[in-house]
Amino acid sequence: MVVNAAGVMILDEPESLSDETWARSFAVNGTGAIMVCRAALPLIKRRGGAIFNIGSAGASDDSGQNAAYSASRAALVSYTRSLAYAHGFA
């Protein structure tokens, strides 16, 4: 079993987000989990098991203070759905 639960939330106005904040949010909240999934999938397909990607209600939060977090979590949710369908897990 694999659990991807890492997350970082940096609050800022959407128009004020720095490139570094955007990149860090996606690196931690999206890319890291995706890389773990890619590494774990062959073993899970051979031996069984599960991948749990911890998303967030923040993936659909449009309050304006956490655009990078919301976007990166939404990307992870979408990737997780795609992965599940592509490999017959859904």
Tab-separated table of N, CA, C and O in Angstrom:
chain	number	residue	atom	x	y	z
A	1	MET	N	0.840	-1.171	0.000
A	1	MET	CA	0.000	0.000	0.000
A	1	MET	C	0.891	1.241	0.000
A	1	MET	O	1.908	1.286	0.668
A	2	VAL	N	0.480	2.227	-0.764
A	2	VAL	CA	1.185	3.500	-0.849
A	2	VAL	C	0.217	4.601	-0.441
A	2	VAL	O	-0.923	4.614	-0.893
A	3	VAL	N	0.675	5.497	0.425
A	3	VAL	CA	-0.140	6.641	0.827
A	3	VAL	C	0.652	7.911	0.541
A	3	VAL	O	1.738	8.107	1.084
A	4	ASN	N	0.105	8.744	-0.331
A	4	ASN	CA	0.695	10.051	-0.622
A	4	ASN	C	-0.106	11.098	0.140
A	4	ASN	O	-1.246	11.374	-0.200
A	5	ALA	N	0.505	11.648	1.194
A	5	ALA	CA	-0.223	12.583	2.050
A	5	ALA	C	0.487	13.920	2.222
A	5	ALA	O	-0.014	14.782	2.933
A	6	ALA	N	1.627	14.089	1.602
A	6	ALA	CA	2.368	15.347	1.768
A	6	ALA	C	1.567	16.503	1.187
A	6	ALA	O	0.838	16.349	0.220
A	7	GLY	N	1.701	17.658	1.798
A	7	GLY	CA	1.008	18.823	1.280
A	7	GLY	C	1.579	20.105	1.851
A	7	GLY	O	2.107	20.122	2.963
A	8	VAL	N	1.485	21.148	1.072
A	8	VAL	CA	1.923	22.461	1.512
A	8	VAL	C	0.907	23.485	1.004
A	8	VAL	O	0.437	23.393	-0.117
A	9	MET	N	0.539	24.416	1.892
A	9	MET	CA	-0.390	25.479	1.514
A	9	MET	C	0.266	26.815	1.838
A	9	MET	O	0.627	27.072	2.982
A	10	ILE	N	0.428	27.609	0.812
A	10	ILE	CA	1.012	28.936	0.971
A	10	ILE	C	-0.057	29.930	0.554
A	10	ILE	O	-0.432	29.986	-0.612
A	11	LEU	N	-0.586	30.678	1.511
A	11	LEU	CA	-1.680	31.602	1.228
A	11	LEU	C	-1.165	32.878	0.587
A	11	LEU	O	-0.192	33.470	1.047
A	12	ASP	N	-1.825	33.269	-0.476
A	12	ASP	CA	-1.474	34.494	-1.188
A	12	ASP	C	-2.589	34.804	-2.174
A	12	ASP	O	-3.335	33.917	-2.564
A	13	GLU	N	-2.697	36.036	-2.558
A	13	GLU	CA	-3.661	36.423	-3.582
A	13	GLU	C	-3.215	35.832	-4.923
A	13	GLU	O	-2.021	35.773	-5.211
A	14	PRO	N	-4.144	35.373	-5.736
A	14	PRO	CA	-3.760	34.728	-6.999
A	14	PRO	C	-2.828	35.570	-7.866
A	14	PRO	O	-1.877	35.056	-8.447
A	15	GLU	N	-3.084	36.870	-7.941
A	15	GLU	CA	-2.244	37.715	-8.792
A	15	GLU	C	-0.889	38.021	-8.168
A	15	GLU	O	-0.007	38.552	-8.831
A	16	SER	N	-0.717	37.676	-6.890
A	16	SER	CA	0.542	37.958	-6.192
A	16	SER	C	1.436	36.731	-6.066
A	16	SER	O	2.525	36.827	-5.507
A	17	LEU	N	0.989	35.589	-6.550
A	17	LEU	CA	1.773	34.367	-6.408
A	17	LEU	C	3.106	34.487	-7.124
A	17	LEU	O	3.158	34.864	-8.294
A	18	SER	N	4.151	34.145	-6.432
A	18	SER	CA	5.460	34.134	-7.082
A	18	SER	C	5.623	32.825	-7.857
A	18	SER	O	4.927	31.836	-7.598
A	19	ASP	N	6.540	32.817	-8.786
A	19	ASP	CA	6.845	31.588	-9.521
A	19	ASP	C	7.302	30.497	-8.568
A	19	ASP	O	6.974	29.324	-8.747
A	20	GLU	N	8.052	30.885	-7.549
A	20	GLU	CA	8.565	29.917	-6.574
A	20	GLU	C	7.430	29.280	-5.781
A	20	GLU	O	7.431	28.074	-5.534
A	21	THR	N	6.449	30.085	-5.358
A	21	THR	CA	5.314	29.551	-4.614
A	21	THR	C	4.522	28.580	-5.477
A	21	THR	O	4.149	27.494	-5.035
A	22	TRP	N	4.251	28.965	-6.707
A	22	TRP	CA	3.520	28.105	-7.638
A	22	TRP	C	4.270	26.789	-7.839
A	22	TRP	O	3.689	25.709	-7.732
A	23	ALA	N	5.558	26.879	-8.115
A	23	ALA	CA	6.364	25.680	-8.370
A	23	ALA	C	6.438	24.775	-7.141
A	23	ALA	O	6.330	23.553	-7.254
A	24	ARG	N	6.611	25.357	-5.964
A	24	ARG	CA	6.702	24.554	-4.737
A	24	ARG	C	5.374	23.851	-4.470
A	24	ARG	O	5.356	22.676	-4.086
A	25	SER	N	4.277	24.559	-4.652
A	25	SER	CA	2.962	23.949	-4.429
A	25	SER	C	2.767	22.742	-5.329
A	25	SER	O	2.327	21.679	-4.884
A	26	PHE	N	3.093	22.880	-6.600
A	26	PHE	CA	2.925	21.765	-7.520
A	26	PHE	C	3.947	20.661	-7.257
A	26	PHE	O	3.620	19.477	-7.398
A	27	ALA	N	5.154	21.015	-6.867
A	27	ALA	CA	6.168	20.001	-6.577
A	27	ALA	C	5.752	19.116	-5.414
A	27	ALA	O	5.853	17.890	-5.479
A	28	VAL	N	5.272	19.740	-4.338
A	28	VAL	CA	4.901	18.970	-3.149
A	28	VAL	C	3.534	18.320	-3.317
A	28	VAL	O	3.364	17.130	-3.046
A	29	ASN	N	2.542	19.078	-3.732
A	29	ASN	CA	1.165	18.598	-3.749
A	29	ASN	C	0.809	17.751	-4.968
A	29	ASN	O	-0.187	17.036	-4.936
A	30	GLY	N	1.587	17.834	-6.003
A	30	GLY	CA	1.262	17.089	-7.219
A	30	GLY	C	2.372	16.186	-7.699
A	30	GLY	O	2.257	14.963	-7.664
A	31	THR	N	3.455	16.774	-8.121
A	31	THR	CA	4.529	16.020	-8.771
A	31	THR	C	5.109	14.927	-7.874
A	31	THR	O	5.349	13.811	-8.345
A	32	GLY	N	5.310	15.216	-6.607
A	32	GLY	CA	5.854	14.202	-5.697
A	32	GLY	C	4.982	12.961	-5.646
A	32	GLY	O	5.468	11.831	-5.755
A	33	ALA	N	3.688	13.167	-5.491
A	33	ALA	CA	2.749	12.043	-5.435
A	33	ALA	C	2.722	11.287	-6.762
A	33	ALA	O	2.674	10.047	-6.783
A	34	ILE	N	2.752	12.010	-7.849
A	34	ILE	CA	2.724	11.374	-9.169
A	34	ILE	C	3.966	10.512	-9.377
A	34	ILE	O	3.884	9.389	-9.895
A	35	MET	N	5.108	10.987	-8.950
A	35	MET	CA	6.343	10.210	-9.086
A	35	MET	C	6.293	8.939	-8.244
A	35	MET	O	6.746	7.879	-8.679
A	36	VAL	N	5.736	9.042	-7.040
A	36	VAL	CA	5.586	7.858	-6.186
A	36	VAL	C	4.640	6.858	-6.846
A	36	VAL	O	4.905	5.653	-6.840
A	37	CYS	N	3.551	7.344	-7.411
A	37	CYS	CA	2.605	6.456	-8.106
A	37	CYS	C	3.296	5.702	-9.233
A	37	CYS	O	3.118	4.482	-9.375
A	38	ARG	N	4.049	6.417	-10.034
A	38	ARG	CA	4.749	5.775	-11.159
A	38	ARG	C	5.703	4.696	-10.672
A	38	ARG	O	5.824	3.642	-11.296
A	39	ALA	N	6.388	4.973	-9.571
A	39	ALA	CA	7.337	3.991	-9.042
A	39	ALA	C	6.625	2.786	-8.432
A	39	ALA	O	7.099	1.651	-8.549
A	40	ALA	N	5.487	3.006	-7.791
A	40	ALA	CA	4.788	1.934	-7.085
A	40	ALA	C	3.898	1.084	-7.989
A	40	ALA	O	3.656	-0.087	-7.700
A	41	LEU	N	3.398	1.640	-9.060
A	41	LEU	CA	2.412	0.958	-9.892
A	41	LEU	C	2.861	-0.410	-10.390
A	41	LEU	O	2.089	-1.375	-10.291
A	42	PRO	N	4.069	-0.576	-10.909
A	42	PRO	CA	4.454	-1.907	-11.384
A	42	PRO	C	4.409	-2.968	-10.276
A	42	PRO	O	3.936	-4.084	-10.510
A	43	LEU	N	4.833	-2.622	-9.086
A	43	LEU	CA	4.804	-3.569	-7.971
A	43	LEU	C	3.371	-3.882	-7.557
A	43	LEU	O	3.014	-5.036	-7.318
A	44	ILE	N	2.531	-2.873	-7.506
A	44	ILE	CA	1.134	-3.078	-7.124
A	44	ILE	C	0.421	-3.942	-8.159
A	44	ILE	O	-0.378	-4.813	-7.808
A	45	LYS	N	0.730	-3.741	-9.419
A	45	LYS	CA	0.101	-4.557	-10.467
A	45	LYS	C	0.554	-6.017	-10.383
A	45	LYS	O	-0.214	-6.921	-10.671
A	46	ARG	N	1.798	-6.239	-9.965
A	46	ARG	CA	2.312	-7.607	-9.841
A	46	ARG	C	1.826	-8.291	-8.576
A	46	ARG	O	1.463	-9.454	-8.587
A	47	ARG	N	1.856	-7.594	-7.460
A	47	ARG	CA	1.601	-8.208	-6.162
A	47	ARG	C	0.279	-7.820	-5.509
A	47	ARG	O	-0.076	-8.361	-4.483
A	48	GLY	N	-0.390	-6.833	-6.066
A	48	GLY	CA	-1.618	-6.342	-5.441
A	48	GLY	C	-1.299	-5.192	-4.505
A	48	GLY	O	-0.151	-4.908	-4.200
A	49	GLY	N	-2.323	-4.551	-4.063
A	49	GLY	CA	-2.147	-3.430	-3.164
A	49	GLY	C	-2.983	-2.249	-3.601
A	49	GLY	O	-3.898	-2.398	-4.433
A	50	ALA	N	-2.670	-1.112	-3.072
A	50	ALA	CA	-3.469	0.082	-3.367
A	50	ALA	C	-2.602	1.324	-3.275
A	50	ALA	O	-1.584	1.337	-2.588
A	51	ILE	N	-3.046	2.331	-3.977
A	51	ILE	CA	-2.428	3.655	-3.893
A	51	ILE	C	-3.493	4.609	-3.369
A	51	ILE	O	-4.597	4.680	-3.918
A	52	PHE	N	-3.174	5.310	-2.311
A	52	PHE	CA	-4.062	6.319	-1.745
A	52	PHE	C	-3.409	7.682	-1.904
A	52	PHE	O	-2.347	7.932	-1.327
A	53	ASN	N	-4.017	8.531	-2.700
A	53	ASN	CA	-3.555	9.909	-2.833
A	53	ASN	C	-4.501	10.778	-2.019
A	53	ASN	O	-5.696	10.824	-2.305
A	54	ILE	N	-3.975	11.435	-1.024
A	54	ILE	CA	-4.794	12.267	-0.158
A	54	ILE	C	-5.027	13.604	-0.849
A	54	ILE	O	-4.094	14.375	-1.060
A	55	GLY	N	-6.247	13.825	-1.248
A	55	GLY	CA	-6.616	15.084	-1.890
A	55	GLY	C	-7.072	16.072	-0.834
A	55	GLY	O	-6.633	16.032	0.310
A	56	SER	N	-7.968	16.935	-1.212
A	56	SER	CA	-8.435	17.948	-0.284
A	56	SER	C	-9.689	18.583	-0.837
A	56	SER	O	-9.845	18.724	-2.054
A	57	ALA	N	-10.569	18.989	0.064
A	57	ALA	CA	-11.709	19.800	-0.366
A	57	ALA	C	-11.195	21.100	-0.975
A	57	ALA	O	-11.880	21.735	-1.775
A	58	GLY	N	-9.974	21.462	-0.630
A	58	GLY	CA	-9.341	22.655	-1.185
A	58	GLY	C	-9.120	22.577	-2.679
A	58	GLY	O	-8.861	23.585	-3.324
A	59	ALA	N	-9.246	21.377	-3.241
A	59	ALA	CA	-9.081	21.231	-4.693
A	59	ALA	C	-10.161	21.977	-5.452
A	59	ALA	O	-9.981	22.319	-6.610
A	60	SER	N	-11.272	22.244	-4.790
A	60	SER	CA	-12.338	22.998	-5.456
A	60	SER	C	-12.653	24.295	-4.716
A	60	SER	O	-13.704	24.890	-4.919
A	61	ASP	N	-11.726	24.732	-3.882
A	61	ASP	CA	-11.918	25.967	-3.114
A	61	ASP	C	-11.526	27.160	-3.970
A	61	ASP	O	-10.418	27.249	-4.457
A	62	ASP	N	-12.439	28.060	-4.155
A	62	ASP	CA	-12.133	29.242	-4.958
A	62	ASP	C	-12.215	30.518	-4.115
A	62	ASP	O	-12.631	31.557	-4.586
A	63	SER	N	-11.769	30.401	-2.864
A	63	SER	CA	-11.852	31.552	-1.958
A	63	SER	C	-10.889	32.668	-2.341
A	63	SER	O	-11.018	33.781	-1.864
A	64	GLY	N	-9.893	32.349	-3.168
A	64	GLY	CA	-8.968	33.371	-3.639
A	64	GLY	C	-7.674	33.472	-2.852
A	64	GLY	O	-6.751	34.132	-3.282
A	65	GLN	N	-7.587	32.814	-1.724
A	65	GLN	CA	-6.378	32.924	-0.904
A	65	GLN	C	-5.421	31.751	-1.075
A	65	GLN	O	-4.326	31.779	-0.550
A	66	ASN	N	-5.837	30.738	-1.771
A	66	ASN	CA	-4.973	29.559	-1.889
A	66	ASN	C	-4.999	28.968	-3.297
A	66	ASN	O	-5.172	27.775	-3.486
A	67	ALA	N	-4.822	29.803	-4.287
A	67	ALA	CA	-4.921	29.376	-5.683
A	67	ALA	C	-3.921	28.281	-6.036
A	67	ALA	O	-4.272	27.318	-6.726
A	68	ALA	N	-2.702	28.391	-5.595
A	68	ALA	CA	-1.687	27.389	-5.941
A	68	ALA	C	-2.009	26.054	-5.289
A	68	ALA	O	-1.880	24.993	-5.916
A	69	TYR	N	-2.454	26.094	-4.037
A	69	TYR	CA	-2.835	24.863	-3.348
A	69	TYR	C	-4.015	24.213	-4.057
A	69	TYR	O	-3.996	23.022	-4.354
A	70	SER	N	-5.051	24.987	-4.320
A	70	SER	CA	-6.244	24.450	-4.969
A	70	SER	C	-5.913	23.853	-6.332
A	70	SER	O	-6.362	22.754	-6.669
A	71	ALA	N	-5.139	24.555	-7.113
A	71	ALA	CA	-4.793	24.076	-8.453
A	71	ALA	C	-3.949	22.805	-8.388
A	71	ALA	O	-4.169	21.857	-9.150
A	72	SER	N	-2.998	22.756	-7.470
A	72	SER	CA	-2.126	21.584	-7.385
A	72	SER	C	-2.877	20.367	-6.862
A	72	SER	O	-2.662	19.243	-7.323
A	73	ARG	N	-3.786	20.559	-5.916
A	73	ARG	CA	-4.594	19.436	-5.413
A	73	ARG	C	-5.593	18.968	-6.471
A	73	ARG	O	-5.855	17.777	-6.604
A	74	ALA	N	-6.155	19.901	-7.213
A	74	ALA	CA	-7.067	19.523	-8.299
A	74	ALA	C	-6.321	18.702	-9.348
A	74	ALA	O	-6.870	17.739	-9.896
A	75	ALA	N	-5.085	19.070	-9.627
A	75	ALA	CA	-4.271	18.302	-10.578
A	75	ALA	C	-4.057	16.882	-10.063
A	75	ALA	O	-4.146	15.913	-10.831
A	76	LEU	N	-3.788	16.735	-8.768
A	76	LEU	CA	-3.584	15.399	-8.193
A	76	LEU	C	-4.877	14.584	-8.261
A	76	LEU	O	-4.839	13.401	-8.595
A	77	VAL	N	-5.998	15.188	-7.966
A	77	VAL	CA	-7.281	14.482	-8.041
A	77	VAL	C	-7.519	14.003	-9.471
A	77	VAL	O	-7.893	12.846	-9.699
A	78	SER	N	-7.295	14.858	-10.437
A	78	SER	CA	-7.492	14.495	-11.837
A	78	SER	C	-6.539	13.378	-12.260
A	78	SER	O	-6.938	12.427	-12.938
A	79	TYR	N	-5.281	13.481	-11.862
A	79	TYR	CA	-4.306	12.436	-12.188
A	79	TYR	C	-4.729	11.100	-11.577
A	79	TYR	O	-4.642	10.057	-12.229
A	80	THR	N	-5.192	11.141	-10.338
A	80	THR	CA	-5.594	9.913	-9.653
A	80	THR	C	-6.742	9.240	-10.388
A	80	THR	O	-6.742	8.022	-10.570
A	81	ARG	N	-7.714	10.009	-10.817
A	81	ARG	CA	-8.828	9.451	-11.593
A	81	ARG	C	-8.333	8.839	-12.897
A	81	ARG	O	-8.737	7.734	-13.275
A	82	SER	N	-7.468	9.541	-13.593
A	82	SER	CA	-6.930	9.039	-14.854
A	82	SER	C	-6.162	7.745	-14.647
A	82	SER	O	-6.299	6.793	-15.424
A	83	LEU	N	-5.361	7.705	-13.607
A	83	LEU	CA	-4.570	6.502	-13.292
A	83	LEU	C	-5.492	5.331	-12.998
A	83	LEU	O	-5.278	4.221	-13.492
A	84	ALA	N	-6.518	5.570	-12.218
A	84	ALA	CA	-7.455	4.505	-11.865
A	84	ALA	C	-8.160	3.947	-13.094
A	84	ALA	O	-8.252	2.717	-13.268
A	85	TYR	N	-8.633	4.823	-13.951
A	85	TYR	CA	-9.317	4.356	-15.159
A	85	TYR	C	-8.365	3.653	-16.122
A	85	TYR	O	-8.707	2.634	-16.713
A	86	ALA	N	-7.177	4.185	-16.272
A	86	ALA	CA	-6.218	3.609	-17.211
A	86	ALA	C	-5.791	2.194	-16.833
A	86	ALA	O	-5.448	1.391	-17.702
A	87	HIS	N	-5.832	1.898	-15.523
A	87	HIS	CA	-5.340	0.599	-15.074
A	87	HIS	C	-6.450	-0.277	-14.497
A	87	HIS	O	-6.178	-1.245	-13.797
A	88	GLY	N	-7.697	0.088	-14.773
A	88	GLY	CA	-8.817	-0.751	-14.381
A	88	GLY	C	-9.131	-0.762	-12.899
A	88	GLY	O	-9.720	-1.714	-12.393
A	89	PHE	N	-8.729	0.286	-12.190
A	89	PHE	CA	-9.001	0.344	-10.764
A	89	PHE	C	-10.311	1.060	-10.461
A	89	PHE	O	-10.726	1.139	-9.330
A	90	ALA	N	-10.927	1.644	-11.463
A	90	ALA	CA	-12.164	2.396	-11.223
A	90	ALA	C	-13.321	1.748	-11.934
A	90	ALA	O	-13.184	1.002	-12.848
